[in-house]
Amino acid sequence: MLTFEQKTTIIESFPELTKKDVSLKRVNYHFEGSLYDKKTVVYHLHPNGNGFVFVGDLKKYEADSKGMVNIREASEEELHEMIADSIGILSEEEQFEEEVIEEQVWKNNEGQELKLIHEDTLWNVYHSHNLEESYESFGEAEEYLLSEGFELTSK
């Protein structure tokens, strides 16, 4: 396990981070260049070596519900990569990890057809030209279609 000092050295190798003292000798490191309200990259780094790094919903990490990963046992390479990923998340326009899909056709056993179309930030399900449902993510829309007995026929 890296010591508090070793972790601090790694974190402070990122000049874009600003140290903020918090209670109980803990420190946070903020990314002031964040494009979002979220600015905290390193959260509650404690002299005992415990702390968290914000990684959002990147699938390569096992983050908690707030997008944080505990760094108590992180290696130098892991900590460096997490911080770089965090800054990347906060400095880029929102990216959708889902495949960019313009339109999909879904059919059920009765031959009924629905179209799933990604429009602006929503996934809209249409029957003919009528909007049937709207979802905030592809996964939610896909779950709905599958639960209603529809299968993807074309992209």
Short mmCIF file of C-alpha atoms in Angstrom, two decimals, residues 34 36 52 66 70 91 106 113 123:
data_model
loop_
_atom_site.label_atom_id
_atom_site.label_comp_id
_atom_site.label_asym_id
_atom_site.label_seq_id
_atom_site.Cartn_x
_atom_site.Cartn_y
_atom_site.Cartn_z
CA SER A 34 -14.19 20.80 -14.99
CA TYR A 36 -19.46 20.18 -14.88
CA PHE A 52 -11.44 7.94 -3.09
CA LYS A 66 -21.41 8.17 -6.51
CA ASN A 70 -11.48 3.48 -2.90
CA SER A 91 -12.82 17.88 -19.12
CA TRP A 106 -37.98 -4.12 -33.71
CA GLU A 113 -43.17 -3.21 -35.84
CA TRP A 123 -34.35 7.09 -27.04
#
